[in-house]
Coordinates of C-alpha atoms in Angstrom, one line a residue:
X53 CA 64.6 -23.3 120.5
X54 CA 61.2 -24.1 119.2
X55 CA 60.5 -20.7 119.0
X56 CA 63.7 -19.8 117.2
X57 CA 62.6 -22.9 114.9
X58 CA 59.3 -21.8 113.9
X59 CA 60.3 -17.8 113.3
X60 CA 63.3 -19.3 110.9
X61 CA 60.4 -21.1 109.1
X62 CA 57.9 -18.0 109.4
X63 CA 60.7 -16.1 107.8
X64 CA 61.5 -18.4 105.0
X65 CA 57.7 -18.8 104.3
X66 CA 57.1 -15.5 103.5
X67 CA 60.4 -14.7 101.5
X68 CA 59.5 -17.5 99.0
X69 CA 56.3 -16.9 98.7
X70 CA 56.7 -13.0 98.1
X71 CA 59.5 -13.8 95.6
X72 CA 57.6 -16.3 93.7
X73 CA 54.3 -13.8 93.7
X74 CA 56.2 -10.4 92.7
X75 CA 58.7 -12.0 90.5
X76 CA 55.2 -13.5 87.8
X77 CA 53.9 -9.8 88.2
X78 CA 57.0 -8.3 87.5
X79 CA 57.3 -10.3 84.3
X80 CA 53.4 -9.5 83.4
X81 CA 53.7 -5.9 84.4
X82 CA 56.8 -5.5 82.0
X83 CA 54.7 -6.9 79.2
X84 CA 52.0 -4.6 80.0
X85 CA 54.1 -1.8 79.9
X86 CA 55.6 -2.7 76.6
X87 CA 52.1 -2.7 75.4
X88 CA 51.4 0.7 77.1
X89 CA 54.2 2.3 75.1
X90 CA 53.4 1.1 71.7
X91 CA 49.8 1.3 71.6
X92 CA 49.7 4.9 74.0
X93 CA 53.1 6.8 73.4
X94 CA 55.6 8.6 75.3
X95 CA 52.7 11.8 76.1
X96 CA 50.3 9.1 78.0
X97 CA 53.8 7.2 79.9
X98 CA 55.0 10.8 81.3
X99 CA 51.3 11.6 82.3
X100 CA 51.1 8.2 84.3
X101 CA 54.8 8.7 85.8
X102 CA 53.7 12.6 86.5
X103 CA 50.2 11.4 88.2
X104 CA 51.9 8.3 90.1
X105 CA 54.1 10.8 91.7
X106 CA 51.1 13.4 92.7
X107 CA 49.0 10.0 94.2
X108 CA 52.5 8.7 96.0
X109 CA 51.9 12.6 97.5
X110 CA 48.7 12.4 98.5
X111 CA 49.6 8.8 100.6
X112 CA 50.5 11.5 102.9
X113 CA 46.9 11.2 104.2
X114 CA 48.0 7.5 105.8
X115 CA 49.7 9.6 108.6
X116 CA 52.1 6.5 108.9
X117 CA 49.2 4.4 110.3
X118 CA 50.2 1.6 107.7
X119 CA 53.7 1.3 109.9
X120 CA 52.1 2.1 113.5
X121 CA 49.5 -0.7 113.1
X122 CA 51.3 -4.1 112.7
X123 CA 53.5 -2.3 115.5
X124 CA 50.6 -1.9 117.8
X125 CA 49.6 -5.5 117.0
X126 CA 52.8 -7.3 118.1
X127 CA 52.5 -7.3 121.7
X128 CA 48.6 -8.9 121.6
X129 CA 49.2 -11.3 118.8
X130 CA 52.5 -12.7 121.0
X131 CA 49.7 -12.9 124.1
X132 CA 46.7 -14.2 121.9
X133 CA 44.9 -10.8 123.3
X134 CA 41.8 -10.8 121.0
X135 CA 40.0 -8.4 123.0
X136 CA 43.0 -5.9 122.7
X137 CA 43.5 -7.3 118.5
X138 CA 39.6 -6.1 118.2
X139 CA 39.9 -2.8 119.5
X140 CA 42.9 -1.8 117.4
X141 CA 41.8 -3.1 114.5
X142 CA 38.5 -1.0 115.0
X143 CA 39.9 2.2 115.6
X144 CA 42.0 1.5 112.3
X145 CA 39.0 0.6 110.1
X146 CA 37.2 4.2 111.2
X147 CA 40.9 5.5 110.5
X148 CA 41.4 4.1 107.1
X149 CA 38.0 5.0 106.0
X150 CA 38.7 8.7 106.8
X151 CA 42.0 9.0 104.9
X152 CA 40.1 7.7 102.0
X153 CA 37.3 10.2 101.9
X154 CA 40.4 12.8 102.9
X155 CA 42.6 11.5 99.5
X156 CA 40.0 12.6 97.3
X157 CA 39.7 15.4 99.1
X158 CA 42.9 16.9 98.9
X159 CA 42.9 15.2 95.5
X160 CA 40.1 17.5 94.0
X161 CA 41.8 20.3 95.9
X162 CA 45.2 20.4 93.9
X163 CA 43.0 19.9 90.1
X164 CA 43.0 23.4 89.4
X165 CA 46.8 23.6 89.8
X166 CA 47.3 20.4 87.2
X167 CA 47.9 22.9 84.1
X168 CA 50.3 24.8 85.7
X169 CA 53.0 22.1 86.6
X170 CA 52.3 20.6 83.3
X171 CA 51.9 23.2 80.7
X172 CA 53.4 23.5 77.8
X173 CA 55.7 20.3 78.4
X174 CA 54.2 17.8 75.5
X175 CA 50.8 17.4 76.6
X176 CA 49.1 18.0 73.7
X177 CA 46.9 15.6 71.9
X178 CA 46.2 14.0 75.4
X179 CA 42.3 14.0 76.0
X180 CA 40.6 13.8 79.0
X181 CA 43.8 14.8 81.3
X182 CA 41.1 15.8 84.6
X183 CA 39.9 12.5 84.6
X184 CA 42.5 11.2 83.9
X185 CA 43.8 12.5 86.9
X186 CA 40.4 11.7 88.8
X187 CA 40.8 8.5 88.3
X188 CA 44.6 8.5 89.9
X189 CA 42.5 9.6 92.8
X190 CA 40.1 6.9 93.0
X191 CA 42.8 4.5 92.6
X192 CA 44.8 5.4 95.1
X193 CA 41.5 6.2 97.7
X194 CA 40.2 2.7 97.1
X195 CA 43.6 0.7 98.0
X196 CA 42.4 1.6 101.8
X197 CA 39.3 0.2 101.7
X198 CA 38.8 -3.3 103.8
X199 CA 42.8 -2.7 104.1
X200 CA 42.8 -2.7 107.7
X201 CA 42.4 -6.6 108.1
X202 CA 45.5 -7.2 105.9
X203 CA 47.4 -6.1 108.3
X204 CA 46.8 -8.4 110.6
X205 CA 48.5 -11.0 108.7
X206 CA 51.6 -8.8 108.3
X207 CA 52.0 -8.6 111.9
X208 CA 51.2 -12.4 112.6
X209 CA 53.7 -13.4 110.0
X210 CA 52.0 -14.8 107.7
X211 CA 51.6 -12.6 104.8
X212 CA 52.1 -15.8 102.5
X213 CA 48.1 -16.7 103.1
X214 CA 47.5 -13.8 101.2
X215 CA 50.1 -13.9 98.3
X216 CA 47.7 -16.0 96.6
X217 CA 44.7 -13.5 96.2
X218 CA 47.4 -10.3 96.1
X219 CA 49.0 -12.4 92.8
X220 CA 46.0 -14.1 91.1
X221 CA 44.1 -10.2 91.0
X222 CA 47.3 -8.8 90.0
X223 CA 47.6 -11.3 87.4
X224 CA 44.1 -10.9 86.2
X225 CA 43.7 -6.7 86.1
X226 CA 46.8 -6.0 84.0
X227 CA 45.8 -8.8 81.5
X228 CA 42.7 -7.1 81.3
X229 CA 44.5 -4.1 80.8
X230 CA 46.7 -5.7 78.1
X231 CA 43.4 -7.1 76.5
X232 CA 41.9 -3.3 76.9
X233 CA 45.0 -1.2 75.3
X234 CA 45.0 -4.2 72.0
X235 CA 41.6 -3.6 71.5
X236 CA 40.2 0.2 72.6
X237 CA 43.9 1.9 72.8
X238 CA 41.9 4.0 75.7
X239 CA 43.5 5.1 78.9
X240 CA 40.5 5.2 80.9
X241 CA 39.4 2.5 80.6
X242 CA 42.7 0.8 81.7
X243 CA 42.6 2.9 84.9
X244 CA 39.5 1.8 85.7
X245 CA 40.3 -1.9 85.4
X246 CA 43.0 -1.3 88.0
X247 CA 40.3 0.4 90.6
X248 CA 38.2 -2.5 90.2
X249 CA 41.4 -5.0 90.6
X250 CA 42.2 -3.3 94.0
X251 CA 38.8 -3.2 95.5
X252 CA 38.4 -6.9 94.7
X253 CA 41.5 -8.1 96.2
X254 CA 40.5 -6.1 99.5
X255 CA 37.7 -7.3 99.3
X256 CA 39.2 -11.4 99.4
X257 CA 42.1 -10.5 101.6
X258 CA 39.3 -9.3 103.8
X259 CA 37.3 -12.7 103.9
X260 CA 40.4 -14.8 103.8
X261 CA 41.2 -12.9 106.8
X262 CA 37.6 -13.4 108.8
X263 CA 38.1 -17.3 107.9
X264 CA 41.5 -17.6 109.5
X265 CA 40.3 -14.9 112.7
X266 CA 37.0 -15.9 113.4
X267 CA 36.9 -13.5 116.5
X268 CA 37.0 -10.7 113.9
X269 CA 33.7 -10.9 113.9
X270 CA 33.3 -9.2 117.2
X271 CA 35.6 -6.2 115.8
X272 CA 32.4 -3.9 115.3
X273 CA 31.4 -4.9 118.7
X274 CA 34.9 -4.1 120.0
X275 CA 35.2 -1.9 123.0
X276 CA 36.7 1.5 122.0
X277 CA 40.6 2.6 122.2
X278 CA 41.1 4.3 125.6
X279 CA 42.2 7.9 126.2
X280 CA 45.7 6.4 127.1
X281 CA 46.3 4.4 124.2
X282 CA 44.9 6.8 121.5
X283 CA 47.6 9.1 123.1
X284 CA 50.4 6.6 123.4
X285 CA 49.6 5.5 119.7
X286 CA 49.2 9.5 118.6
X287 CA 52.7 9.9 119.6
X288 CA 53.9 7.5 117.0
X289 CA 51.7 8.1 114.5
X290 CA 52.8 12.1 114.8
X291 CA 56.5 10.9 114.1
X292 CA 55.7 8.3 111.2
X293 CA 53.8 11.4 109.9
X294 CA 57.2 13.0 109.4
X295 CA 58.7 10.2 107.6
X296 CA 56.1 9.8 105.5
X297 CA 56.1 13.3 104.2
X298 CA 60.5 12.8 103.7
X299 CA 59.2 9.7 102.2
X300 CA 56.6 10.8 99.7
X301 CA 59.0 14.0 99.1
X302 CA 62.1 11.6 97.7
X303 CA 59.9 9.0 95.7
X304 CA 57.2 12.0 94.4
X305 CA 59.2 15.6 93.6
X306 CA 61.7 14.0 91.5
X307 CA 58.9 13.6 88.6
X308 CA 57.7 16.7 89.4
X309 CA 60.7 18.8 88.9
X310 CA 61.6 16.9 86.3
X311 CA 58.1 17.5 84.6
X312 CA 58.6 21.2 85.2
X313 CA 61.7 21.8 84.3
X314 CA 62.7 18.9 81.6
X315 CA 59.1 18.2 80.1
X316 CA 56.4 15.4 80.3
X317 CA 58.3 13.2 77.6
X318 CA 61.3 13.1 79.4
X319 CA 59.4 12.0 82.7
X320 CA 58.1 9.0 80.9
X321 CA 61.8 7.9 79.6
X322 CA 63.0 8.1 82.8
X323 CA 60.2 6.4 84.2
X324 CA 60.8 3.0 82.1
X325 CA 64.5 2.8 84.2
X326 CA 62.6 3.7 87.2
X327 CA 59.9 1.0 87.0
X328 CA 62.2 -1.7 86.5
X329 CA 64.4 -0.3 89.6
X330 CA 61.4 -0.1 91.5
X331 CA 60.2 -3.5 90.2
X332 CA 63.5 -5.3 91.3
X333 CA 63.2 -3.0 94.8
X334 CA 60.2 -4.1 95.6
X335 CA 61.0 -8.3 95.5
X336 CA 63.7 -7.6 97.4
X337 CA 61.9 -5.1 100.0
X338 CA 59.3 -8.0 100.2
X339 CA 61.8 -10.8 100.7
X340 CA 63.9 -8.6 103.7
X341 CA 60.4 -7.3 104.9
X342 CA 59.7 -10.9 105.1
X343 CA 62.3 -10.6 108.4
X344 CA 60.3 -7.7 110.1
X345 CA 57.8 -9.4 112.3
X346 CA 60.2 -12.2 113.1
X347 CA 62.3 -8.6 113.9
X348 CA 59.8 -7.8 116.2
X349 CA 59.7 -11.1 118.3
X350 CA 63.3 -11.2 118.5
X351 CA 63.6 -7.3 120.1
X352 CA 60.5 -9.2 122.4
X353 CA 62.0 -12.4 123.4
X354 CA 66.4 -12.0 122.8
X355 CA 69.2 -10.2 124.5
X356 CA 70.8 -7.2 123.0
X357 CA 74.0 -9.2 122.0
X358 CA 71.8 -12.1 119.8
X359 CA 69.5 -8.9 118.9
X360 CA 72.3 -7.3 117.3
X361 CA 73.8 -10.4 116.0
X362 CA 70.9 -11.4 114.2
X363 CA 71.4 -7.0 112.8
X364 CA 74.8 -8.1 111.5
X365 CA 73.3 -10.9 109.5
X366 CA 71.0 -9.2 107.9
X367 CA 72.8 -6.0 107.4
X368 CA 75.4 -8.2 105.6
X369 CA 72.7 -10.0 103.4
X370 CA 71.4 -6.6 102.6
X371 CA 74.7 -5.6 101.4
X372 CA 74.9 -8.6 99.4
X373 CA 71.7 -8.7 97.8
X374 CA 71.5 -5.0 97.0
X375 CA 75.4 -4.9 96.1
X376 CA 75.0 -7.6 93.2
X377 CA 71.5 -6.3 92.0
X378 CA 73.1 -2.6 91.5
X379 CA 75.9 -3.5 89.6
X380 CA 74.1 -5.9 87.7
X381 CA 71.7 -3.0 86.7
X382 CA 74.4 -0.4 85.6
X383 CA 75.9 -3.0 83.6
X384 CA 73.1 -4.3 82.2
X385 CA 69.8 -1.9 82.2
X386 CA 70.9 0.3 78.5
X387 CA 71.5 -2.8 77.2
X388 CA 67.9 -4.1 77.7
X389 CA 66.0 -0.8 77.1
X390 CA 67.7 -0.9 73.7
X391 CA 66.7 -4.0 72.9
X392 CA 63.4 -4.2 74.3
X393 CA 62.4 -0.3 73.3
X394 CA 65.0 1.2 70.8
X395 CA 67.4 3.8 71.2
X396 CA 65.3 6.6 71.3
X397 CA 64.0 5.4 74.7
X398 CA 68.0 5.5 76.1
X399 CA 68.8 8.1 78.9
X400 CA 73.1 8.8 79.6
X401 CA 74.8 6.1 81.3
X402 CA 75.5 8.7 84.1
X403 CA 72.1 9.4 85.0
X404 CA 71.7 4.8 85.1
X405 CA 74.8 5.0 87.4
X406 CA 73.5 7.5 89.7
X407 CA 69.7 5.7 89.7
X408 CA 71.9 2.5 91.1
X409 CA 73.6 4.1 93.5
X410 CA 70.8 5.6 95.1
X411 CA 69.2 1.9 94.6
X412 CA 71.8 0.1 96.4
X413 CA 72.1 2.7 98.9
X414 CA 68.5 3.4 100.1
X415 CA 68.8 -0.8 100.4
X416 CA 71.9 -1.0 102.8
X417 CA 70.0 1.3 104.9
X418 CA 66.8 -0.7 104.9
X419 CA 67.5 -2.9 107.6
X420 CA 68.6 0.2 109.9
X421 CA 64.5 1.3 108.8
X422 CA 62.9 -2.2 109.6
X423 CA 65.0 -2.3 113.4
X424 CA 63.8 1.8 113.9
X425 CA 60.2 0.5 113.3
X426 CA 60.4 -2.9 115.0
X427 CA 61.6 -0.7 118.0
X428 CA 58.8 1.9 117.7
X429 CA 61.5 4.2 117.3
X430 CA 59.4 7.0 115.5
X431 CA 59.7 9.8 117.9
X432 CA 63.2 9.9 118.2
X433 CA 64.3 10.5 115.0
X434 CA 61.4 12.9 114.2
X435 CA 63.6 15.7 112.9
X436 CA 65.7 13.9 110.3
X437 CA 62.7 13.9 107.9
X438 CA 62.6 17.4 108.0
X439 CA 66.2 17.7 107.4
X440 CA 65.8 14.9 104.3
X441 CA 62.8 17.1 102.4
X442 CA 65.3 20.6 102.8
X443 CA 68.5 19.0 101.1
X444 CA 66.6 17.0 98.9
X445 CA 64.1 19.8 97.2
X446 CA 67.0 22.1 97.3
X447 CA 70.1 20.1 96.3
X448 CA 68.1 18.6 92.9
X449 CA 66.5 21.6 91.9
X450 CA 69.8 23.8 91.8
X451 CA 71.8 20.3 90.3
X452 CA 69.3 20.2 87.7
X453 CA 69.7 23.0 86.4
X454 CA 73.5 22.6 86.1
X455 CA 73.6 19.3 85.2
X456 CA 70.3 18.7 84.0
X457 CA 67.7 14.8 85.1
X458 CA 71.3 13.5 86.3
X459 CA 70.9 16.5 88.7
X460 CA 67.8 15.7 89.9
X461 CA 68.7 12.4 91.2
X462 CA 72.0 13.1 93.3
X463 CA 69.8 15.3 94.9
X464 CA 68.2 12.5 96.2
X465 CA 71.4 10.7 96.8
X466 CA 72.5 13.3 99.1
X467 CA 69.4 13.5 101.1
X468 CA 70.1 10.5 102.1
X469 CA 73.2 10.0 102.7
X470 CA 73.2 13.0 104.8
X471 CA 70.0 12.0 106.9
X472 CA 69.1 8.5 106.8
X473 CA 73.0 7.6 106.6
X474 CA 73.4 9.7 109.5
X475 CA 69.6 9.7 112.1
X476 CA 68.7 5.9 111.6
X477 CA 72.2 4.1 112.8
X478 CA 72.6 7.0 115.3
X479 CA 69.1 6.2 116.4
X480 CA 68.8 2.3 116.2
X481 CA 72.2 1.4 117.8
X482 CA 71.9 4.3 120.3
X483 CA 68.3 3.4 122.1
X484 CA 67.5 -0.1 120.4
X485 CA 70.7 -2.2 120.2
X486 CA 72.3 -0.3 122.5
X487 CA 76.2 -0.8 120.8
X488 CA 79.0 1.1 119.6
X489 CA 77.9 3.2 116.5
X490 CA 81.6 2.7 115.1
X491 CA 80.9 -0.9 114.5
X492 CA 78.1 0.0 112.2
X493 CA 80.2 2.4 110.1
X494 CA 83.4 -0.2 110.2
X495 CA 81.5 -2.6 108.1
X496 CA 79.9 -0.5 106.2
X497 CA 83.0 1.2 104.8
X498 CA 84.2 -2.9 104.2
X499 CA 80.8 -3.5 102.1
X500 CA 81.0 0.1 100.0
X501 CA 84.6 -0.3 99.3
X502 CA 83.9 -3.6 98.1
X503 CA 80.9 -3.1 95.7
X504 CA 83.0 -0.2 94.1
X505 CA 85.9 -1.8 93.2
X506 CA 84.2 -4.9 92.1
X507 CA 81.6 -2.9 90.1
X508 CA 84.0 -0.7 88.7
X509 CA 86.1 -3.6 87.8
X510 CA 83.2 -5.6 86.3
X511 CA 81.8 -2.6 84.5
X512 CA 85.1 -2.2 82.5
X513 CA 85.2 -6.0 81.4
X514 CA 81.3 -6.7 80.8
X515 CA 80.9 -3.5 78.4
X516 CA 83.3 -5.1 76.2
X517 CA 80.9 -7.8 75.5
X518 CA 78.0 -6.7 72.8
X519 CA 74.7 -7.9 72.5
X520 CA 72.5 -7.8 70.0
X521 CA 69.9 -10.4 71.2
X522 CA 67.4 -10.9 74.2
X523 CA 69.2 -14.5 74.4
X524 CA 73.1 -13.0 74.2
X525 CA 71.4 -10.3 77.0
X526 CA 70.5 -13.3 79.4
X527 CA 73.8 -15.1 79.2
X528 CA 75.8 -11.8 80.0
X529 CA 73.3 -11.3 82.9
X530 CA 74.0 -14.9 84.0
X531 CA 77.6 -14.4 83.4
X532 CA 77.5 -11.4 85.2
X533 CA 75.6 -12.6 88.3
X534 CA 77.8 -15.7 88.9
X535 CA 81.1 -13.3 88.3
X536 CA 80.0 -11.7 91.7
X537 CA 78.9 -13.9 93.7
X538 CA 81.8 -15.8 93.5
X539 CA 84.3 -12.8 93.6
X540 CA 81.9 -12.1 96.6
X541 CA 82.5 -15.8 98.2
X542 CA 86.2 -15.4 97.4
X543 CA 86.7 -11.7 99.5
X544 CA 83.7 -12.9 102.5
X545 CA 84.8 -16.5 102.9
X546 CA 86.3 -15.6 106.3
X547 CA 84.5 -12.8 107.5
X548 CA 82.7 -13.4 110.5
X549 CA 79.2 -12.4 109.8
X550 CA 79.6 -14.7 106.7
X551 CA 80.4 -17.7 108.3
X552 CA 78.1 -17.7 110.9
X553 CA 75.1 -17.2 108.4
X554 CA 76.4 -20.3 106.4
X555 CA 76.7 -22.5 109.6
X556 CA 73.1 -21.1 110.4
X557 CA 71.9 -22.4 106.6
X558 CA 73.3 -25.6 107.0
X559 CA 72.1 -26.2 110.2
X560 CA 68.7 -25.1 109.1
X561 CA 69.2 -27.7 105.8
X562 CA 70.2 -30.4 108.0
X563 CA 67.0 -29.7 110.5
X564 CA 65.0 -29.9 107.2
X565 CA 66.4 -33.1 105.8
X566 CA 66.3 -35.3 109.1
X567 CA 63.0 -34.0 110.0
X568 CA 61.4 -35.3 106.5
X569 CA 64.1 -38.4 106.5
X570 CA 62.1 -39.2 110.0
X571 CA 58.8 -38.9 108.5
X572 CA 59.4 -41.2 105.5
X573 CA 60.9 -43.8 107.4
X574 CA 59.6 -43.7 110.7
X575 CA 62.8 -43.5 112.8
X576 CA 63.6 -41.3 116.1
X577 CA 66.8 -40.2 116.4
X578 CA 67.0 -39.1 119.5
X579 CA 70.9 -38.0 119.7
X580 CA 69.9 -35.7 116.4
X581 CA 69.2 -32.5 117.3
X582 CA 69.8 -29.1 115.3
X583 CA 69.1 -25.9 116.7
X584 CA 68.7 -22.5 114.3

């Protein structure tokens, strides 16, 4: 009970702390890109979307070590095995220091082919493009340096002792950046603030993590890996390769194509939708990612029937969360770019829809991604990456040219709903949970059902209501948020999954309050006893 105790309080640790920490960057990084427009232009915004795409590319070189590690670090965290912590850790620092050296590498190896995805689509008047692009490099090389310790933290579930350092340099570098762009209205120097910004905060994650793992110190004097285990942890990584590649395909070609066959300026349009779809991904990827470790001890220490109740639970808040945010953003997203940027930064209200959709859909299946890795279940599904990269390359490039960027992106809709909505259930429910695969698609059909009606019901009465102020945008946003949740509350009141997670966050809230009632007044109460 203890244990189920201090995993519920590992877990709601790290949610707040990685909501509090992305949601102030989120808000800085929006100014900063405001800046970055006005100051730069449309040429310099395509050229970073177009470059961020290439570097997302080249992460390729990780090899999926960054999933296989905490993975390999479950087992001797759980048994305090510090020998066995060592040894991983210092196959991973020689590891991580290779795929550095090998991103600038491969980097340097694609320069000579920059012109030719990019010429002739507005990139004229744009100095310096090869180091430019150079420096995309460097950026992306450094973020592996002194990154293996960081890790560590992940796995041990307790990734808030670092949100501290990860916010504060975050914080700091695009200020600088904002100061930088005001005063020189010079790209280069803005990348290279962000270079230095990455290799500092490895640099303090690193020592924050020696102080809190003093036996790190012995990691250099760390027996090797043996034969067995490289092989056993080969196998893995070989698999998480695959994904990887589907993964860098879905989140880097659709620039590219649209770069080659739409222009630069167009790129850096979309790309404004795009960051703040990827900026309101990312707090909630944090938040659910939060869950994965505590994921990991419960495959470790439950049964298959609380394992897959604990699934349902957050499978339904998944739904939930990603649910409200989408239609929240279809309703809502035009609105703010016109306000914030002006019309002539607007893309078609198809093309926001579709972005949604593949928002709230690539985060229903999130939780079917964090159980495959919690499991180790790379091997298995080693072929549905290939499948993903096929439909996806081929479906958006013959959509685009029918239907033009809107093309582009139900190509990637369709790559995933025909691969991930298909491998990961099959795989998870199959050899981890070990339950009917029809219950997975039952509830699933409940939760898309739902969040079409109700969006498509909500769409038709919000967009009645104009705006023509950042304050009249807020209150429709509040407006719009409450409207769902309660219609939500309303439709869920009686669904299973929903009432057990409110009896679970009352219990929790009731542990909470008599625990600090005790301390403040010094009582026992020894018939008082809640469990989570």
């Amino acid at each position: 009970m203890e244990l189920n105790c201090s995993r519920t309080k590992k877990t709601m640790l790290n949610a707040i702390a990685s909501l509090m920490d992305h949601f102030v960057i989120i808000m800085i990084k929006f100014a900063s890109r405001y800046i970055f427009i006005f100051t730069l232009g449309k040429q310099y915004l395509g050229v970073s979307a177009l470059f961020s795409s290439i570097i997302t590319i080249l992460s390729l070189a990780d090899l999926g070590f960054g999933i296989a590690l905490p993975q390999a670090l479950y087992k001797p965290l759980a048994q305090k095995d510090e020998r066995s912590i060592c040894k991983i850790l210092k196959f991973y620092s020689k590891v991580y220091t290779v795929i550095s050296i090998a991103v600038i590498a491969v980097g340097l190896i694609l320069l000579p082919f920059l012109r030719w995805i990019i010429a002739d689509k507005g990139t004229n008047g744009i100095k310096y493009i090869n180091i430019i692009y150079i420096l995309f490099i460097l950026q992306s090389a450094s973020s592996y340096l002194f990154i293996y310790k960081k890790t560590l933290f992940a796995a041990d579930q307790k990734d808030y002792c670092i949100t501290f350092i990860e916010s504060a340099t975050s914080i700091i570098s695009t200020l600088c950046q904002i100061f930088v762009l005001l005063l020189t209205h010079n790209y280069l120097l803005y990348l290279s603030v962000s270079i230095i910004a990455i290799i500092s905060q490895n640099m303090f994650i690193s020592r924050r993590c020696d102080k809190y793992y003093p036996f790190l110190k012995e990691v250099k004097l760390a027996d090797n890996l043996d034969v067995s285990e490289i092989k056993t942890l080969s196998k893995k990584i070989y698999a998480l390769f695959i994904y990887k590649v589907s993964i860098a395909v879905e989140n880097g070609t659709d620039n590219l194509i649209m770069t080659a066959m739409c222009g630069i300026i167009i790129t850096g349009i979309c790309s404004n939708y795009t960051l703040i779809i990827k900026s309101v991904t990312s707090v909630l990827m944090r938040a659910m990612a939060a869950a994965t470790a505590s994921i990991g001890n419960v495959i470790a220490t439950e049964s298959n029937k609380n394992t897959y109740k604990i699934y349902s639970w957050l499978d339904f808040i998944g739904f939930w969360v990603y649910s409200v945010c989408g239609i929240c953003m279809v309703i809502l997203l035009n609105p703010f770019i016109e306000l914030v940027l002006g019309r002539e930064y607007l893309i078609g209200i198809s093309t926001v829809v579709v972005l949604c959709i593949n928002f709230y859909i690539c985060g229903t299946q999130g939780v079917n991604s964090n159980f495959r890795n919690a499991y180790g279940l790379f091997y298995e599904g080693r072929y549905r990456p290939a499948c993903m990269i096929v439909v996806n390359i081929v479906s958006s490039i013959i959509l685009a040219k029918y239907i033009g960027i809107t093309g582009i992106f139900v190509g990637t809709i369709l790559s995933r709903v025909f691969t991930v909505g298909v491998f990961d259930p099959y795989i998870v429910f199959k050899h981890g949970l070990k339950m009917p695969l029809i219950n997975y698609y039952k509830s699933h059909s409940i939760y898309h059902i739902v969040t079409f009606i109700v969006g498509f019901a909500l769409s038709f009465i919000f967009n009645k209501w104009k705006i023509s102020s950042l304050v009249w945008w807020i209150l429709k946003a509040i407006c719009l948020f409450l409207s769902i949740n309660v219609i939500y509350i309303i439709l869920f009141f009686r669904y299973r999954v929903f009432a057990e997670l409110r009896m679970k966050f009352t219990n929790f809230a009731k542990n909470i309050y008599y625990r600090k009632f005790k301390q403040s007044n010094g009582v026992y109460y020894d018939n008082k006893r809640f469990d989570i």
